[in-house]
């Protein structure tokens, strides 16, 4: 009561007082506010009477319009308190309340300053208005502008610094206003939507969040208004306010808070995705990318079709759009890796790994790897392996980036595997190592990846070794060799660096040639870098540095005992001394990494031994083998790393594990020489190794012999002597371990020949008599073995014989001081017998499988002996070896040729053995032809490299033997001595000379660069041709050394080869440069003087059968080439290039023009059939003309068939050949020839043939009915356009206009013949005129522009869906001449039926039947008007049948796509106006199985 009395006094003062200063007035208002705050809501009448003076005083005009902010806030506070007290009754009349609310809303602007003294009162005002719903009164007072201003104020002042209750109060007020409003004012909606947009950041972000929350809470009320706004904005016919808002900007926020509202914009966004304009498609891609990558926002049901169209933009014709798509899809996966669409997204991205643009491929690699690093389980392992294939990309940037990202994935995998171990990514190190075989990669870059990128710097050594060991289990031979190659280059660089460091310590007096030796070191080191010249320059600059700390750091880095952590620290110190701005900073960093022990060190080797011991306990043989392989590789190049680990090595050798024994023996054979001093203390080591030589496996025996030689000071002379004596003494006694003993004997012969020679005769005798000549004494075993014919059925006796052969061969292949023994001729006799009979003699009984194995072993033995004793190999043994490539067993052929290829690639075998590949070719169609050709190309390339290297060093020497053409001299001789070579006098049977021709043709075409060989030096082809002719000429001036009777055959083969070479190299007709060249002396000898004179006289004469053989096989090859290049049913124009991307329009025009020119050259055309291919609009004409030519040829061939045959193949002829051209949507050819016969039961339907390869083939059936129209297949060209943009009014055409835009006349058609007329004798072609397509001409009725259709059912053609949809005509607007159609699926559309394709649906209503009849008659009349002359049809043919159409199934997704009336708007997919970058133009294809083909897409 005291507060009321006080208020009464304050009220009287405020009423009576003149306008006081702001400070005094503020004090009075503050007291009044405090008093009002103490009064409860709805007080008694006495209290209300007491506060009346204050209530009246507060409304004084000078108070309400006071300019002082403090006064305004206090006055607003008082009003709020009064509103609370008098609630629910209004304390003032409407006019006063309006002024009060203006005052209150004005105080809200001060909420932006949280540090203001009045901020607390402003917050209290806000909370009061929200709590007591005072804002609703503003609606009753129709304060629309004030409400709009309040919304704008809230959205502007709200910030992240506000407490939650403030934002909540604002949201409550705004939600109350929206929910309680009868209608949402456009200005209010504009303010609310203006705050949205994905580009809002900073302070505006808080307003964006507030607007989203309001829309989310009032979605049901705002939905129709937002829909109307978006629709009008997209249509472009909205108000100026709508135009000021970017509707793209608000879609993302609306999708988060009220996704159902956006259902209405799906067709519009789809239309933008398919628009012609690049910037429109780009904006829609950005919009959808933001929507689909929203975290925690799944793709709603009605956006899924839009998502599918969005994914198709990955194949957009514009590179920038494809790159943008890749980035957006990456964000989609990162925001929600487990989303249901993830597999589809990943598959779509993988398809773009073969994109023709390298930036797209690189972007896809980045996207998939980023997702894999963010969520390791999101990307399947198989997908990562597909990404890994990009290390073989044609772009250097892509392949380097792919390798770096693979290393990132592996590093992340290693960090995660510390918790749960798996080997899912252990194949990555091997994949990176394989890159060393790529010329674009250097070992320095790969070593940098292996050292610095595979593991985190702090990763423990045990974990590194564990991962490396597991990775080695996935290595193949190529990857193992790659690792060895990197270690070898690292070893060489370290050795040269150590050599240089020692030279720095010398003075000029100590070494006069010091500078020269330093330059030599620099030149050797520079070969290990990608740019040797630049590296040598950097080394010289480094040499000039005088800072001693730099060289001390290098010395420490070269110490093998330096740990990983210490090495990284030393490298960092070295770079710190130089500084980042130093010119040598990058080079020194790379040099320090490569010459240090950052890849392997002592700690690393010790951990491998420890890992092997652990795996031995667990029994994991695979990992034990990997440990040994890795340790062997390290010991081969850095044996000093095993120093100090001798005891561990010996202990592992004592273990009862065969894999460990073999591995340790191998390690000792490599590193034994470096650690022999420490191993000398172990007395048991020699005994362990000797036992392995006697009783171990063959591999163990081999490595143990070499280990014994390595660990002893006398190179194993004493220990091997003792071992050798024991082995020879035990040969007769121990049969069980005979294979190992033979292996040991062979290795001793290689290592120490003097020891082997002491009892050589005993060993050779034992192998010959006891092994090679031994037959099983038991007859049943002989009989059983003789029946074994499978490759895997070899016996133990056969294996023993093979081991014996290997021992004999090794005895003639010492590791050093090689010299031929007198007994090597005996060995060749043995090998010759085995190559001939499959055993040592003809009388031996053995199975076919055993003989095959022995032949292969003998052939390999000849190859190995040829590596050192090629001049000792007899000619007959050489040819027998080559003919192993013709063996009956395919395994023998394959293994033998692989070994030949391997030895030649290793430069260990003469190139003449490449003839083995040629002897394996008997026909042009041989299964191995391509493989052999590839191998021969490699051999020729190797020979060319050797030739160029020798020419650069010894230019004055005769190096013909290094020429790849020198192979011809051996091939000609081998062909002459081949048992299958026919008698040259019997040349009438030309087919018998097939093997000779094909072998010569293959090698000559390769040498002349006709089969894929690239000549790197200009003029090399001419030089090669001259060399060939010289060799042929020299052979014709020689005779056969082996068999003089074969001389004529040699000369005949030379004549044939001479003609083949001339045919392959037409421009090399000058033969005057051909000279006589030296030939292999073991094969050829010059003719005597009189013989040579006769030979020169007959040199002009050639073998009589030469031309005949050449002509026959040339014709065979030409026929095969034509068959391959011109398949009968091949498409005239390929729609895609090698990357699967759509061929550009300009290229299509060029292809069509070139094909048209080819046709002109073959068949003369009339002037009317010529086409201007340079004009894009004439592409259809080009396609039609080429199709007509091919179909005319088809008609001619059809007429030549017998009548019976034609009847039997009727159905085949009814199927048109696939002469399709690239299609684009909604582009229609109105001229097309008929390519199918009439069918008795054909209706107005277009019969469709679905194709597994999506080839758009249609099976046409024609009938002359009362319409006299013929269904034709629609040929679509990418140049056809259907403009719909407003700016191109004159270009608009409806579908019916396009269909009826052809010539008005049609050709006279024979009623009995519906096939294409063949060409006449003068080459002209009778071309049929187009006829209207039955069922698809404009189907408007005579009263389609009236109200007669209202209430009736019709079906309207939707061209993009290629089907009719049924519905009811609801109303008709006579002013616009448009009908409103309600479809059965609920869609509503306003159409001008005069411009649409539609048909009435039959019902019991007679009026509808009458309309349908009139409609059909109208179509008939139009068809007759377009036909100038046609034959009369029989009455039976004039019966019209109802066209069967696909029915719309219940529950079918609403995926209708069509062009609205007039072609101005798009419901889902819109047609653009002639943009070349678009895929929006579509074809009116009439097949249910046809798929939409977007011309803007790359498949």
JSON list of C-alpha atoms in Angstrom, two decimals, residues 876-1011:
[
{"chain": "A", "resi": 876, "resn": "UNK", "atom": "CA", "xyz": [72.81, -77.81, -83.56]},
{"chain": "A", "resi": 877, "resn": "UNK", "atom": "CA", "xyz": [72.49, -77.40, -79.77]},
{"chain": "A", "resi": 878, "resn": "UNK", "atom": "CA", "xyz": [71.65, -73.74, -80.31]},
{"chain": "A", "resi": 879, "resn": "UNK", "atom": "CA", "xyz": [68.80, -74.59, -82.69]},
{"chain": "A", "resi": 880, "resn": "UNK", "atom": "CA", "xyz": [67.53, -77.40, -80.49]},
{"chain": "A", "resi": 881, "resn": "UNK", "atom": "CA", "xyz": [67.42, -74.93, -77.64]},
{"chain": "A", "resi": 882, "resn": "UNK", "atom": "CA", "xyz": [65.46, -72.39, -79.70]},
{"chain": "A", "resi": 883, "resn": "UNK", "atom": "CA", "xyz": [62.94, -75.02, -80.73]},
{"chain": "A", "resi": 884, "resn": "UNK", "atom": "CA", "xyz": [61.99, -75.57, -77.10]},
{"chain": "A", "resi": 885, "resn": "UNK", "atom": "CA", "xyz": [59.62, -72.66, -77.77]},
{"chain": "A", "resi": 886, "resn": "UNK", "atom": "CA", "xyz": [57.68, -75.15, -79.93]},
{"chain": "A", "resi": 887, "resn": "UNK", "atom": "CA", "xyz": [57.47, -77.84, -77.25]},
{"chain": "A", "resi": 888, "resn": "UNK", "atom": "CA", "xyz": [54.24, -79.79, -76.83]},
{"chain": "A", "resi": 889, "resn": "UNK", "atom": "CA", "xyz": [53.98, -78.78, -73.18]},
{"chain": "A", "resi": 890, "resn": "UNK", "atom": "CA", "xyz": [52.80, -75.18, -72.82]},
{"chain": "A", "resi": 891, "resn": "UNK", "atom": "CA", "xyz": [54.50, -74.96, -69.40]},
{"chain": "A", "resi": 892, "resn": "UNK", "atom": "CA", "xyz": [57.85, -75.74, -71.03]},
{"chain": "A", "resi": 893, "resn": "UNK", "atom": "CA", "xyz": [57.32, -73.08, -73.66]},
{"chain": "A", "resi": 894, "resn": "UNK", "atom": "CA", "xyz": [56.29, -70.46, -71.14]},
{"chain": "A", "resi": 895, "resn": "UNK", "atom": "CA", "xyz": [59.06, -71.10, -68.61]},
{"chain": "A", "resi": 896, "resn": "UNK", "atom": "CA", "xyz": [61.75, -71.27, -71.27]},
{"chain": "A", "resi": 897, "resn": "UNK", "atom": "CA", "xyz": [60.72, -68.04, -72.98]},
{"chain": "A", "resi": 898, "resn": "UNK", "atom": "CA", "xyz": [60.44, -66.27, -69.61]},
{"chain": "A", "resi": 899, "resn": "UNK", "atom": "CA", "xyz": [64.00, -67.25, -68.84]},
{"chain": "A", "resi": 900, "resn": "UNK", "atom": "CA", "xyz": [65.19, -66.06, -72.26]},
{"chain": "A", "resi": 901, "resn": "UNK", "atom": "CA", "xyz": [63.44, -62.76, -71.76]},
{"chain": "A", "resi": 902, "resn": "UNK", "atom": "CA", "xyz": [64.90, -62.38, -68.27]},
{"chain": "A", "resi": 903, "resn": "UNK", "atom": "CA", "xyz": [68.50, -63.08, -69.31]},
{"chain": "A", "resi": 904, "resn": "UNK", "atom": "CA", "xyz": [68.32, -60.72, -72.30]},
{"chain": "A", "resi": 905, "resn": "UNK", "atom": "CA", "xyz": [66.87, -57.92, -70.15]},
{"chain": "A", "resi": 906, "resn": "UNK", "atom": "CA", "xyz": [69.70, -58.46, -67.67]},
{"chain": "A", "resi": 907, "resn": "UNK", "atom": "CA", "xyz": [72.19, -58.15, -70.58]},
{"chain": "A", "resi": 908, "resn": "UNK", "atom": "CA", "xyz": [73.43, -61.64, -69.70]},
{"chain": "A", "resi": 909, "resn": "UNK", "atom": "CA", "xyz": [72.46, -63.37, -72.95]},
{"chain": "A", "resi": 910, "resn": "UNK", "atom": "CA", "xyz": [73.10, -62.65, -76.60]},
{"chain": "A", "resi": 911, "resn": "UNK", "atom": "CA", "xyz": [70.12, -61.14, -78.42]},
{"chain": "A", "resi": 912, "resn": "UNK", "atom": "CA", "xyz": [70.22, -63.95, -80.97]},
{"chain": "A", "resi": 913, "resn": "UNK", "atom": "CA", "xyz": [68.27, -66.07, -78.50]},
{"chain": "A", "resi": 914, "resn": "UNK", "atom": "CA", "xyz": [65.33, -63.77, -79.15]},
{"chain": "A", "resi": 915, "resn": "UNK", "atom": "CA", "xyz": [64.79, -65.98, -82.21]},
{"chain": "A", "resi": 916, "resn": "UNK", "atom": "CA", "xyz": [63.06, -68.32, -79.75]},
{"chain": "A", "resi": 917, "resn": "UNK", "atom": "CA", "xyz": [60.11, -65.95, -79.68]},
{"chain": "A", "resi": 918, "resn": "UNK", "atom": "CA", "xyz": [59.94, -66.03, -83.48]},
{"chain": "A", "resi": 919, "resn": "UNK", "atom": "CA", "xyz": [60.10, -69.81, -83.59]},
{"chain": "A", "resi": 920, "resn": "UNK", "atom": "CA", "xyz": [57.06, -69.85, -81.34]},
{"chain": "A", "resi": 921, "resn": "UNK", "atom": "CA", "xyz": [55.04, -67.98, -83.99]},
{"chain": "A", "resi": 922, "resn": "UNK", "atom": "CA", "xyz": [53.51, -70.08, -86.74]},
{"chain": "A", "resi": 923, "resn": "UNK", "atom": "CA", "xyz": [50.59, -67.89, -87.73]},
{"chain": "A", "resi": 924, "resn": "UNK", "atom": "CA", "xyz": [49.38, -64.32, -87.64]},
{"chain": "A", "resi": 925, "resn": "UNK", "atom": "CA", "xyz": [46.54, -65.44, -85.36]},
{"chain": "A", "resi": 926, "resn": "UNK", "atom": "CA", "xyz": [48.71, -67.37, -82.91]},
{"chain": "A", "resi": 927, "resn": "UNK", "atom": "CA", "xyz": [47.51, -66.86, -79.31]},
{"chain": "A", "resi": 928, "resn": "UNK", "atom": "CA", "xyz": [50.94, -65.71, -78.16]},
{"chain": "A", "resi": 929, "resn": "UNK", "atom": "CA", "xyz": [51.52, -63.38, -81.12]},
{"chain": "A", "resi": 930, "resn": "UNK", "atom": "CA", "xyz": [50.97, -60.14, -79.22]},
{"chain": "A", "resi": 931, "resn": "UNK", "atom": "CA", "xyz": [52.97, -61.30, -76.21]},
{"chain": "A", "resi": 932, "resn": "UNK", "atom": "CA", "xyz": [55.90, -62.37, -78.35]},
{"chain": "A", "resi": 933, "resn": "UNK", "atom": "CA", "xyz": [55.75, -59.12, -80.28]},
{"chain": "A", "resi": 934, "resn": "UNK", "atom": "CA", "xyz": [55.91, -57.16, -77.02]},
{"chain": "A", "resi": 935, "resn": "UNK", "atom": "CA", "xyz": [58.92, -59.18, -75.85]},
{"chain": "A", "resi": 936, "resn": "UNK", "atom": "CA", "xyz": [60.70, -58.72, -79.18]},
{"chain": "A", "resi": 937, "resn": "UNK", "atom": "CA", "xyz": [60.13, -54.97, -79.03]},
{"chain": "A", "resi": 938, "resn": "UNK", "atom": "CA", "xyz": [61.79, -54.92, -75.61]},
{"chain": "A", "resi": 939, "resn": "UNK", "atom": "CA", "xyz": [64.74, -56.94, -76.95]},
{"chain": "A", "resi": 940, "resn": "UNK", "atom": "CA", "xyz": [65.18, -54.60, -79.90]},
{"chain": "A", "resi": 941, "resn": "UNK", "atom": "CA", "xyz": [65.06, -51.59, -77.58]},
{"chain": "A", "resi": 942, "resn": "UNK", "atom": "CA", "xyz": [67.74, -53.13, -75.38]},
{"chain": "A", "resi": 943, "resn": "UNK", "atom": "CA", "xyz": [69.94, -53.76, -78.41]},
{"chain": "A", "resi": 944, "resn": "UNK", "atom": "CA", "xyz": [69.45, -50.20, -79.60]},
{"chain": "A", "resi": 945, "resn": "UNK", "atom": "CA", "xyz": [70.52, -48.88, -76.20]},
{"chain": "A", "resi": 946, "resn": "UNK", "atom": "CA", "xyz": [73.63, -51.06, -76.24]},
{"chain": "A", "resi": 947, "resn": "UNK", "atom": "CA", "xyz": [74.33, -49.98, -79.80]},
{"chain": "A", "resi": 948, "resn": "UNK", "atom": "CA", "xyz": [74.04, -46.27, -79.00]},
{"chain": "A", "resi": 949, "resn": "UNK", "atom": "CA", "xyz": [76.21, -46.63, -75.91]},
{"chain": "A", "resi": 950, "resn": "UNK", "atom": "CA", "xyz": [78.95, -48.45, -77.80]},
{"chain": "A", "resi": 951, "resn": "UNK", "atom": "CA", "xyz": [78.77, -46.05, -80.72]},
{"chain": "A", "resi": 952, "resn": "UNK", "atom": "CA", "xyz": [79.32, -43.11, -78.37]},
{"chain": "A", "resi": 953, "resn": "UNK", "atom": "CA", "xyz": [82.42, -44.76, -76.88]},
{"chain": "A", "resi": 954, "resn": "UNK", "atom": "CA", "xyz": [83.99, -46.57, -79.86]},
{"chain": "A", "resi": 955, "resn": "UNK", "atom": "CA", "xyz": [82.85, -44.79, -82.98]},
{"chain": "A", "resi": 956, "resn": "UNK", "atom": "CA", "xyz": [85.57, -46.26, -85.19]},
{"chain": "A", "resi": 957, "resn": "UNK", "atom": "CA", "xyz": [84.94, -49.92, -84.45]},
{"chain": "A", "resi": 958, "resn": "UNK", "atom": "CA", "xyz": [82.69, -52.27, -86.39]},
{"chain": "A", "resi": 959, "resn": "UNK", "atom": "CA", "xyz": [79.83, -52.89, -83.97]},
{"chain": "A", "resi": 960, "resn": "UNK", "atom": "CA", "xyz": [77.41, -54.72, -86.24]},
{"chain": "A", "resi": 961, "resn": "UNK", "atom": "CA", "xyz": [76.95, -57.47, -83.65]},
{"chain": "A", "resi": 962, "resn": "UNK", "atom": "CA", "xyz": [75.42, -54.85, -81.33]},
{"chain": "A", "resi": 963, "resn": "UNK", "atom": "CA", "xyz": [72.81, -53.94, -83.93]},
{"chain": "A", "resi": 964, "resn": "UNK", "atom": "CA", "xyz": [69.36, -55.42, -83.34]},
{"chain": "A", "resi": 965, "resn": "UNK", "atom": "CA", "xyz": [69.21, -56.19, -87.08]},
{"chain": "A", "resi": 966, "resn": "UNK", "atom": "CA", "xyz": [71.98, -58.73, -86.57]},
{"chain": "A", "resi": 967, "resn": "UNK", "atom": "CA", "xyz": [69.33, -61.08, -85.19]},
{"chain": "A", "resi": 968, "resn": "UNK", "atom": "CA", "xyz": [68.21, -61.56, -88.80]},
{"chain": "A", "resi": 969, "resn": "UNK", "atom": "CA", "xyz": [71.39, -63.44, -89.69]},
{"chain": "A", "resi": 970, "resn": "UNK", "atom": "CA", "xyz": [70.61, -66.07, -87.05]},
{"chain": "A", "resi": 971, "resn": "UNK", "atom": "CA", "xyz": [66.93, -66.17, -87.86]},
{"chain": "A", "resi": 972, "resn": "UNK", "atom": "CA", "xyz": [67.49, -66.80, -91.58]},
{"chain": "A", "resi": 973, "resn": "UNK", "atom": "CA", "xyz": [69.89, -69.63, -90.83]},
{"chain": "A", "resi": 974, "resn": "UNK", "atom": "CA", "xyz": [67.58, -71.07, -88.21]},
{"chain": "A", "resi": 975, "resn": "UNK", "atom": "CA", "xyz": [64.58, -70.97, -90.59]},
{"chain": "A", "resi": 976, "resn": "UNK", "atom": "CA", "xyz": [66.60, -72.74, -93.26]},
{"chain": "A", "resi": 977, "resn": "UNK", "atom": "CA", "xyz": [67.48, -75.53, -90.84]},
{"chain": "A", "resi": 978, "resn": "UNK", "atom": "CA", "xyz": [64.04, -75.78, -89.28]},
{"chain": "A", "resi": 979, "resn": "UNK", "atom": "CA", "xyz": [62.55, -79.22, -89.97]},
{"chain": "A", "resi": 980, "resn": "UNK", "atom": "CA", "xyz": [59.19, -77.64, -90.83]},
{"chain": "A", "resi": 981, "resn": "UNK", "atom": "CA", "xyz": [60.68, -75.53, -93.66]},
{"chain": "A", "resi": 982, "resn": "UNK", "atom": "CA", "xyz": [59.33, -76.81, -97.02]},
{"chain": "A", "resi": 983, "resn": "UNK", "atom": "CA", "xyz": [61.39, -77.41, -100.14]},
{"chain": "A", "resi": 984, "resn": "UNK", "atom": "CA", "xyz": [61.81, -74.10, -101.95]},
{"chain": "A", "resi": 985, "resn": "UNK", "atom": "CA", "xyz": [61.31, -75.83, -105.29]},
{"chain": "A", "resi": 986, "resn": "UNK", "atom": "CA", "xyz": [57.75, -76.75, -104.27]},
{"chain": "A", "resi": 987, "resn": "UNK", "atom": "CA", "xyz": [56.53, -73.20, -103.97]},
{"chain": "A", "resi": 988, "resn": "UNK", "atom": "CA", "xyz": [53.13, -73.89, -105.48]},
{"chain": "A", "resi": 989, "resn": "UNK", "atom": "CA", "xyz": [51.85, -74.71, -101.99]},
{"chain": "A", "resi": 990, "resn": "UNK", "atom": "CA", "xyz": [52.24, -71.19, -100.65]},
{"chain": "A", "resi": 991, "resn": "UNK", "atom": "CA", "xyz": [50.50, -71.97, -97.36]},
{"chain": "A", "resi": 992, "resn": "UNK", "atom": "CA", "xyz": [53.44, -74.17, -96.35]},
{"chain": "A", "resi": 993, "resn": "UNK", "atom": "CA", "xyz": [55.62, -71.07, -96.26]},
{"chain": "A", "resi": 994, "resn": "UNK", "atom": "CA", "xyz": [53.35, -69.40, -93.72]},
{"chain": "A", "resi": 995, "resn": "UNK", "atom": "CA", "xyz": [55.64, -69.82, -90.68]},
{"chain": "A", "resi": 996, "resn": "UNK", "atom": "CA", "xyz": [58.61, -68.40, -92.60]},
{"chain": "A", "resi": 997, "resn": "UNK", "atom": "CA", "xyz": [56.62, -65.41, -93.83]},
{"chain": "A", "resi": 998, "resn": "UNK", "atom": "CA", "xyz": [55.05, -64.53, -90.48]},
{"chain": "A", "resi": 999, "resn": "UNK", "atom": "CA", "xyz": [58.33, -64.82, -88.58]},
{"chain": "A", "resi": 1000, "resn": "UNK", "atom": "CA", "xyz": [60.16, -62.64, -91.08]},
{"chain": "A", "resi": 1001, "resn": "UNK", "atom": "CA", "xyz": [57.33, -60.16, -91.25]},
{"chain": "A", "resi": 1002, "resn": "UNK", "atom": "CA", "xyz": [57.16, -59.83, -87.45]},
{"chain": "A", "resi": 1003, "resn": "UNK", "atom": "CA", "xyz": [60.86, -59.15, -86.87]},
{"chain": "A", "resi": 1004, "resn": "UNK", "atom": "CA", "xyz": [61.20, -56.86, -89.89]},
{"chain": "A", "resi": 1005, "resn": "UNK", "atom": "CA", "xyz": [58.11, -54.84, -89.02]},
{"chain": "A", "resi": 1006, "resn": "UNK", "atom": "CA", "xyz": [59.41, -54.38, -85.46]},
{"chain": "A", "resi": 1007, "resn": "UNK", "atom": "CA", "xyz": [62.86, -53.30, -86.63]},
{"chain": "A", "resi": 1008, "resn": "UNK", "atom": "CA", "xyz": [61.33, -50.80, -89.05]},
{"chain": "A", "resi": 1009, "resn": "UNK", "atom": "CA", "xyz": [59.07, -49.33, -86.37]},
{"chain": "A", "resi": 1010, "resn": "UNK", "atom": "CA", "xyz": [55.83, -50.65, -87.87]},
{"chain": "A", "resi": 1011, "resn": "UNK", "atom": "CA", "xyz": [54.78, -52.63, -84.77]}
]
